[in-house]
Amino acid sequence: MARLKFEGIEIEATEDVDVLSALLQAGANVAFSCRIGVCQSCMLRSVKGDVPKEAQTGLRDSQISENFFLACQCVPSNDIEIERPYTTQHFLEGIVSSVDDMADGMRRLRIDAELAYRAGQYVTLWVDGQTGHRCSLASLPEANSPLEFHVKPVAGDRFSDWVTRDVNIGDTVRLQGPVGATFYVPGHTQQPIILAGTGSGLPAIYGILRDALQNAHQGDIHFLAEAQDEKDLYLRSLLSELDDGQNRFKFHHIVRPDLAEGPGIYQGAMADFIEDEFGTLAGWRSFICGDPPAVERIKKEIFLAGASLNEIHSDPYYQIGNPPGHIPSMSDSAS
Amino acid sequence: MASLYERLGGSQSVDKAVDIFYRKVIMDDRVSSFFDGIDMLEQAQKQKAFLTVVMGGPNVYTGKDMREGHKHLVARGLNDSHVDAIIELLSATLTELGVGEAEVKEVADLANSVRSDVLNR
Ligand code: FES
């Protein structure tokens, strides 16, 4: 008999009963619709314990590697600990190891922590009991190298005040995460790739680019950064540093006409740029990170340009989780 | 006889159908507004479940699910004309995939049979 743990409840699942039925029976608030393993609305994640392969049919490689599964198709033979896919109650401590200014008014924060993650995922950083901020990881998970975050200062924002003014080296922060299934999965090395980002998603996209390069991806890689203001141009220098002269990727900043001009800068709309530069995107793999409305729009543009839905990777938008110390209850639902 | 779902090749061919169908839906002014402001990838997955069912794949949708799932859309004005449009786009998708006329009609009839549940009548 398998034991299931989910948001503070523990259930003994009787044989042949799927996880969705067991959780619903126990009164948990879990979404579902088709119950035949197709709509994926019942997707959950195992944070401890294997899930049967059949429960991952139709999921993306990135989701499979993060132990996502379809609750309606999952009849477990061993104990599992379950969380919703894009929130987690896993917290760990980190120590601020450096903080400095980057180009274009951005701030870089480095934190030492024993975090297992993939470039492109994000964590929520809690700098005190209440101030949590979702931050994408711009670093690669290498041994003994700190986590790196790029923060855009915003007037009047608690977290941003902390990063620009109050932070001290040696400060302790709490990290909640990592979560997200938008990251590079090795394979199909000849496939052309689009990495598109806006605002807070730019560091994630930069991390995914580094990951693809490190994995010696062979197909064309295009980095499309949509800039709302000057600060969103900050990656230019980092990207030139990454360029080893072998033309392994191209970067483009998509800007409003009055914002900036120069090489690598396209003035106009993302959709027009895609059409001018690529024509069709049939066969391309794409990764999209950033501010939710922009991500939705760009996904649509990339899809309408011919990319297959299965090849478009981006995370749904979830609210920041509860602060450390919060005891989750079944009525806290992911939204 | 095997269902259209099986003959077309099951899950993978439905993926292809969803690509074509969803592209048509979001470019069609009659219905596209119902798909605004929601996560496209999640929505596409629901469409896949829908296509799986109307093509004769596994089905456990109940009339109640159909009603619940569309209530908020009916409140936003979903009516017969939109269902007609969806069935038209669905038929065009299958035709594009080389499905014969008689079978396209079969699928359309099946989709039509849930009309009153979808519209909460
Ligand atoms: S409820 Fe649709 S996949 Fe589980």
Short mmCIF file of C-alpha atoms in Angstrom, two decimals, chain A:
data_model
loop_
_atom_site.label_atom_id
_atom_site.label_comp_id
_atom_site.label_asym_id
_atom_site.label_seq_id
_atom_site.Cartn_x
_atom_site.Cartn_y
_atom_site.Cartn_z
CA MET A 1 0.00 0.00 0.00
CA ALA A 2 1.29 3.45 -0.94
CA ARG A 3 1.23 6.45 1.33
CA LEU A 4 0.59 9.86 -0.22
CA LYS A 5 1.63 13.13 1.37
CA PHE A 6 0.09 16.34 0.08
CA GLU A 7 -0.21 19.76 1.71
CA GLY A 8 -0.32 18.57 5.24
CA ILE A 9 -2.43 15.47 4.74
CA GLU A 10 -1.36 11.86 4.61
CA ILE A 11 -3.40 9.20 2.89
CA GLU A 12 -3.12 5.47 2.51
CA ALA A 13 -3.98 4.88 -1.14
CA THR A 14 -5.76 1.60 -1.60
CA GLU A 15 -4.56 -0.59 -4.42
CA ASP A 16 -5.62 0.35 -7.95
CA VAL A 17 -6.80 3.79 -6.91
CA ASP A 18 -5.26 6.70 -8.78
CA VAL A 19 -3.76 9.66 -6.95
CA LEU A 20 -6.40 12.08 -8.19
CA SER A 21 -9.26 9.99 -6.84
CA ALA A 22 -7.44 9.41 -3.57
CA LEU A 23 -6.77 13.13 -3.07
CA LEU A 24 -10.29 14.17 -3.99
CA GLN A 25 -11.67 11.55 -1.67
CA ALA A 26 -9.59 13.01 1.14
CA GLY A 27 -11.05 16.43 0.44
CA ALA A 28 -8.05 18.03 -1.31
CA ASN A 29 -8.64 20.84 -3.75
CA VAL A 30 -7.06 19.55 -6.97
CA ALA A 31 -8.02 20.60 -10.49
CA PHE A 32 -9.03 18.00 -13.05
CA SER A 33 -11.10 17.67 -16.14
CA CYS A 34 -10.78 14.77 -18.60
CA ARG A 35 -9.54 12.00 -16.29
CA ILE A 36 -8.12 10.18 -19.31
CA GLY A 37 -4.61 11.60 -19.16
CA VAL A 38 -4.96 14.15 -21.92
CA CYS A 39 -5.94 17.60 -20.63
CA GLN A 40 -3.13 17.74 -18.03
CA SER A 41 -5.17 19.87 -15.67
CA CYS A 42 -4.49 17.37 -12.88
CA MET A 43 -0.70 17.73 -13.21
CA LEU A 44 1.19 17.52 -9.90
CA ARG A 45 4.80 16.95 -8.95
CA SER A 46 6.46 14.31 -6.84
CA VAL A 47 9.15 15.74 -4.62
CA LYS A 48 9.97 12.39 -3.10
CA GLY A 49 9.33 8.92 -4.49
CA ASP A 50 9.13 7.62 -8.05
CA VAL A 51 6.00 7.86 -10.14
CA PRO A 52 5.06 5.22 -12.71
CA LYS A 53 6.04 6.00 -16.32
CA GLU A 54 2.44 5.76 -17.54
CA ALA A 55 1.63 8.76 -15.38
CA GLN A 56 4.01 10.91 -17.43
CA THR A 57 2.74 10.08 -20.91
CA GLY A 58 2.43 13.19 -23.06
CA LEU A 59 4.49 15.41 -20.76
CA ARG A 60 7.49 17.37 -21.98
CA ASP A 61 11.00 16.11 -21.27
CA SER A 62 11.58 19.01 -18.91
CA GLN A 63 8.44 18.19 -16.96
CA ILE A 64 9.37 14.53 -16.78
CA SER A 65 12.79 15.35 -15.42
CA GLU A 66 11.17 17.47 -12.71
CA ASN A 67 8.92 14.54 -11.71
CA PHE A 68 5.68 16.08 -12.91
CA PHE A 69 2.91 13.55 -13.35
CA LEU A 70 -0.77 13.28 -14.18
CA ALA A 71 -2.62 12.45 -10.99
CA CYS A 72 -5.50 10.77 -12.83
CA GLN A 73 -3.09 8.32 -14.47
CA CYS A 74 -0.94 7.64 -11.46
CA VAL A 75 -1.43 4.45 -9.48
CA PRO A 76 1.65 4.48 -7.28
CA SER A 77 3.36 1.38 -6.01
CA ASN A 78 5.50 3.26 -3.51
CA ASP A 79 5.13 6.21 -1.15
CA ILE A 80 5.17 9.65 -2.72
CA GLU A 81 5.30 13.19 -1.45
CA ILE A 82 3.33 15.50 -3.70
CA GLU A 83 3.32 19.24 -4.39
CA ARG A 84 1.65 21.43 -6.95
CA PRO A 85 3.88 21.85 -9.98
CA TYR A 86 4.83 25.52 -9.69
CA THR A 87 4.92 26.12 -5.97
CA THR A 88 6.94 24.43 -3.34
CA GLN A 89 7.28 24.43 0.40
CA HIS A 90 10.98 23.64 0.19
CA PHE A 91 13.03 26.35 1.81
CA LEU A 92 16.71 26.66 2.30
CA GLU A 93 19.11 29.22 3.62
CA GLY A 94 21.54 31.20 1.52
CA ILE A 95 24.22 33.77 2.30
CA VAL A 96 24.70 36.89 0.21
CA SER A 97 28.22 36.64 -1.20
CA SER A 98 28.29 39.72 -3.41
CA VAL A 99 26.19 42.49 -4.78
CA ASP A 100 27.20 44.96 -7.46
CA ASP A 101 26.02 47.24 -10.26
CA MET A 102 25.66 45.91 -13.76
CA ALA A 103 25.26 47.80 -17.01
CA ASP A 104 22.21 50.01 -17.54
CA GLY A 105 21.32 50.42 -13.87
CA MET A 106 20.73 46.74 -13.08
CA ARG A 107 21.90 45.10 -9.84
CA ARG A 108 23.56 41.70 -9.57
CA LEU A 109 23.13 39.63 -6.46
CA ARG A 110 25.13 36.49 -5.75
CA ILE A 111 24.12 34.02 -3.09
CA ASP A 112 25.86 30.95 -1.75
CA ALA A 113 23.40 28.11 -1.21
CA GLU A 114 23.27 24.37 -1.71
CA LEU A 115 20.53 24.53 -4.30
CA ALA A 116 20.02 21.87 -6.96
CA TYR A 117 18.47 23.64 -9.95
CA ARG A 118 18.49 24.11 -13.69
CA ALA A 119 19.28 27.32 -15.51
CA GLY A 120 15.99 29.02 -16.31
CA GLN A 121 14.17 27.98 -13.17
CA TYR A 122 13.24 30.48 -10.51
CA VAL A 123 13.10 30.79 -6.77
CA THR A 124 11.31 33.09 -4.39
CA LEU A 125 13.81 35.01 -2.27
CA TRP A 126 12.60 35.91 1.21
CA VAL A 127 14.70 38.66 2.73
CA ASP A 128 12.59 38.89 5.87
CA GLY A 129 9.38 37.30 7.08
CA GLN A 130 7.19 39.05 4.52
CA THR A 131 9.18 40.32 1.59
CA GLY A 132 9.39 37.65 -1.06
CA HIS A 133 10.43 38.21 -4.61
CA ARG A 134 10.38 35.82 -7.52
CA CYS A 135 13.84 35.75 -9.14
CA SER A 136 15.05 33.80 -12.14
CA LEU A 137 18.37 32.04 -11.89
CA ALA A 138 20.89 33.46 -14.35
CA SER A 139 23.73 31.15 -13.30
CA LEU A 140 24.61 27.60 -14.27
CA PRO A 141 24.46 24.96 -11.57
CA GLU A 142 28.19 24.37 -11.19
CA ALA A 143 29.88 23.11 -8.08
CA ASN A 144 31.09 25.86 -5.76
CA SER A 145 29.68 28.67 -7.81
CA PRO A 146 27.14 31.03 -6.31
CA LEU A 147 23.59 31.54 -7.50
CA GLU A 148 23.28 34.65 -9.60
CA PHE A 149 20.30 36.97 -9.86
CA HIS A 150 19.82 40.13 -11.91
CA VAL A 151 17.46 42.61 -10.34
CA LYS A 152 15.85 45.61 -11.93
CA PRO A 153 15.50 48.43 -9.40
CA VAL A 154 11.93 49.67 -9.12
CA ALA A 155 11.19 52.75 -7.01
CA GLY A 156 9.12 52.03 -3.92
CA ASP A 157 9.49 48.25 -4.08
CA ARG A 158 10.61 46.64 -0.80
CA PHE A 159 12.74 43.98 -2.40
CA SER A 160 14.32 46.39 -4.81
CA ASP A 161 15.14 48.77 -1.94
CA TRP A 162 16.79 45.91 -0.20
CA VAL A 163 18.94 44.98 -3.21
CA THR A 164 19.94 48.56 -3.97
CA ARG A 165 20.38 49.91 -0.45
CA ASP A 166 19.93 47.69 2.58
CA VAL A 167 21.67 44.46 1.65
CA ASN A 168 25.00 43.51 3.24
CA ILE A 169 27.42 40.81 2.29
CA GLY A 170 26.93 37.94 4.70
CA ASP A 171 23.18 38.52 5.06
CA THR A 172 21.07 35.41 5.36
CA VAL A 173 18.14 34.97 3.03
CA ARG A 174 15.69 32.13 2.56
CA LEU A 175 15.16 30.58 -0.82
CA GLN A 176 11.93 28.87 -1.76
CA GLY A 177 12.28 26.64 -4.77
CA PRO A 178 13.45 26.04 -7.36
CA VAL A 179 10.42 25.68 -9.59
CA GLY A 180 9.73 25.86 -13.29
CA ALA A 181 10.03 23.58 -16.29
CA THR A 182 11.40 26.03 -18.82
CA PHE A 183 14.96 24.90 -19.32
CA TYR A 184 17.19 23.34 -21.95
CA VAL A 185 17.01 19.58 -22.27
CA PRO A 186 19.94 18.12 -24.25
CA GLY A 187 19.07 16.34 -27.47
CA HIS A 188 17.91 17.29 -30.98
CA THR A 189 21.17 19.18 -31.18
CA GLN A 190 20.56 20.41 -34.74
CA GLN A 191 17.21 21.96 -33.97
CA PRO A 192 17.09 25.76 -34.28
CA ILE A 193 16.18 27.54 -31.05
CA ILE A 194 14.53 30.83 -30.15
CA LEU A 195 15.03 32.25 -26.70
CA ALA A 196 12.62 35.09 -26.09
CA GLY A 197 12.41 37.16 -22.95
CA THR A 198 11.09 40.36 -21.45
CA GLY A 199 11.78 42.15 -18.18
CA SER A 200 12.13 39.74 -15.27
CA GLY A 201 12.49 36.80 -17.68
CA LEU A 202 15.71 38.05 -19.25
CA PRO A 203 18.06 36.46 -16.67
CA ALA A 204 16.28 33.13 -17.14
CA ILE A 205 16.70 33.29 -20.88
CA TYR A 206 20.35 34.21 -20.43
CA GLY A 207 20.78 31.17 -18.17
CA ILE A 208 19.12 28.88 -20.71
CA LEU A 209 21.38 30.25 -23.45
CA ARG A 210 24.48 29.46 -21.40
CA ASP A 211 23.14 26.00 -20.73
CA ALA A 212 22.50 25.30 -24.43
CA LEU A 213 26.00 26.53 -25.31
CA GLN A 214 27.56 24.46 -22.60
CA ASN A 215 25.74 21.42 -23.96
CA ALA A 216 27.26 22.19 -27.38
CA HIS A 217 23.94 22.75 -29.10
CA GLN A 218 24.62 22.80 -32.85
CA GLY A 219 21.49 24.36 -34.37
CA ASP A 220 21.03 28.12 -34.76
CA ILE A 221 20.25 29.93 -31.52
CA HIS A 222 18.59 33.33 -31.55
CA PHE A 223 18.23 35.40 -28.42
CA LEU A 224 15.34 37.88 -28.61
CA ALA A 225 15.20 40.37 -25.78
CA GLU A 226 12.21 42.65 -25.83
CA ALA A 227 13.10 45.87 -24.03
CA GLN A 228 10.53 48.06 -22.32
CA ASP A 229 13.13 50.49 -21.04
CA GLU A 230 16.91 51.08 -21.05
CA LYS A 231 17.52 48.68 -18.20
CA ASP A 232 16.24 45.82 -20.33
CA LEU A 233 19.25 46.36 -22.61
CA TYR A 234 21.64 45.38 -19.81
CA LEU A 235 22.50 41.98 -21.24
CA ARG A 236 24.34 43.41 -24.24
CA SER A 237 27.73 43.35 -22.59
CA LEU A 238 27.23 39.93 -20.96
CA LEU A 239 26.13 38.50 -24.29
CA SER A 240 29.18 39.88 -26.08
CA GLU A 241 31.34 38.26 -23.41
CA LEU A 242 29.66 34.93 -24.12
CA ASP A 243 30.36 35.27 -27.82
CA ASP A 244 33.51 33.26 -28.51
CA GLY A 245 33.68 34.50 -32.09
CA GLN A 246 32.35 31.25 -33.49
CA ASN A 247 28.91 32.63 -34.16
CA ARG A 248 27.16 30.11 -31.96
CA PHE A 249 24.26 32.43 -31.27
CA LYS A 250 22.81 35.72 -32.42
CA PHE A 251 21.22 38.31 -30.20
CA HIS A 252 18.59 40.84 -31.04
CA HIS A 253 17.05 43.52 -28.90
CA ILE A 254 13.54 44.41 -29.92
CA VAL A 255 12.77 47.99 -28.90
CA ARG A 256 10.37 50.88 -29.41
CA PRO A 257 11.72 53.27 -32.04
CA ASP A 258 12.72 55.97 -29.53
CA LEU A 259 14.55 53.70 -27.07
CA ALA A 260 17.83 52.79 -28.72
CA GLU A 261 19.55 52.11 -31.99
CA GLY A 262 22.64 50.32 -33.20
CA PRO A 263 23.82 46.88 -34.23
CA GLY A 264 21.67 44.03 -32.91
CA ILE A 265 18.79 46.40 -32.19
CA TYR A 266 15.50 46.10 -34.03
CA GLN A 267 13.03 48.93 -33.74
CA GLY A 268 9.50 47.65 -33.94
CA ALA A 269 7.26 44.83 -32.85
CA MET A 270 8.36 41.29 -31.98
CA ALA A 271 5.86 39.78 -34.46
CA ASP A 272 7.26 41.86 -37.33
CA PHE A 273 10.79 40.99 -36.37
CA ILE A 274 9.99 37.28 -36.39
CA GLU A 275 8.41 37.55 -39.79
CA ASP A 276 11.27 39.61 -41.26
CA GLU A 277 14.04 37.51 -39.77
CA PHE A 278 12.73 33.95 -39.94
CA GLY A 279 9.59 33.79 -42.09
CA THR A 280 8.38 30.52 -40.66
CA LEU A 281 9.25 28.95 -37.31
CA ALA A 282 8.05 25.47 -38.22
CA GLY A 283 10.41 22.98 -36.59
CA TRP A 284 11.87 25.46 -34.07
CA ARG A 285 12.11 24.93 -30.36
CA SER A 286 11.35 28.03 -28.31
CA PHE A 287 11.67 29.17 -24.72
CA ILE A 288 9.78 32.19 -23.46
CA CYS A 289 10.20 33.87 -20.07
CA GLY A 290 9.11 37.17 -18.61
CA ASP A 291 6.16 39.29 -17.67
CA PRO A 292 2.94 37.31 -18.02
CA PRO A 293 1.00 39.38 -20.58
CA ALA A 294 4.09 39.70 -22.78
CA VAL A 295 4.81 35.99 -22.51
CA GLU A 296 1.27 35.15 -23.62
CA ARG A 297 1.58 37.50 -26.58
CA ILE A 298 4.98 36.19 -27.66
CA LYS A 299 3.84 32.57 -27.35
CA LYS A 300 0.99 33.35 -29.69
CA GLU A 301 3.28 35.13 -32.14
CA ILE A 302 5.71 32.23 -32.20
CA PHE A 303 2.88 29.74 -32.61
CA LEU A 304 1.27 31.70 -35.41
CA ALA A 305 4.65 31.85 -37.14
CA GLY A 306 4.45 28.07 -37.47
CA ALA A 307 6.03 26.58 -34.33
CA SER A 308 4.34 23.50 -32.95
CA LEU A 309 2.71 23.83 -29.51
CA ASN A 310 4.79 20.92 -28.27
CA GLU A 311 7.96 22.83 -29.02
CA ILE A 312 6.99 26.00 -27.17
CA HIS A 313 8.26 26.05 -23.59
CA SER A 314 7.15 28.48 -20.96
CA ASP A 315 5.86 28.29 -17.41
CA PRO A 316 2.34 29.28 -16.47
CA TYR A 317 2.18 32.24 -14.13
CA TYR A 318 1.75 31.35 -10.51
CA GLN A 319 1.48 33.62 -7.51
CA ILE A 320 4.37 33.76 -5.11
CA GLY A 321 4.04 31.05 -2.48
CA ASN A 322 3.60 31.46 1.23
CA PRO A 323 6.40 32.82 3.39
CA PRO A 324 8.68 30.46 5.30
CA GLY A 325 7.05 29.06 8.38
CA HIS A 326 3.57 29.06 6.88
CA ILE A 327 1.81 25.75 7.44
CA PRO A 328 0.02 24.93 4.23
CA SER A 329 -3.51 23.70 4.44
CA MET A 330 -5.63 22.02 1.86
CA SER A 331 -7.59 25.18 1.22
CA ASP A 332 -4.50 27.06 -0.03
CA SER A 333 -4.86 26.47 -3.71
CA ALA A 334 -2.38 27.34 -6.42
CA SER A 335 -3.78 30.05 -8.61
#
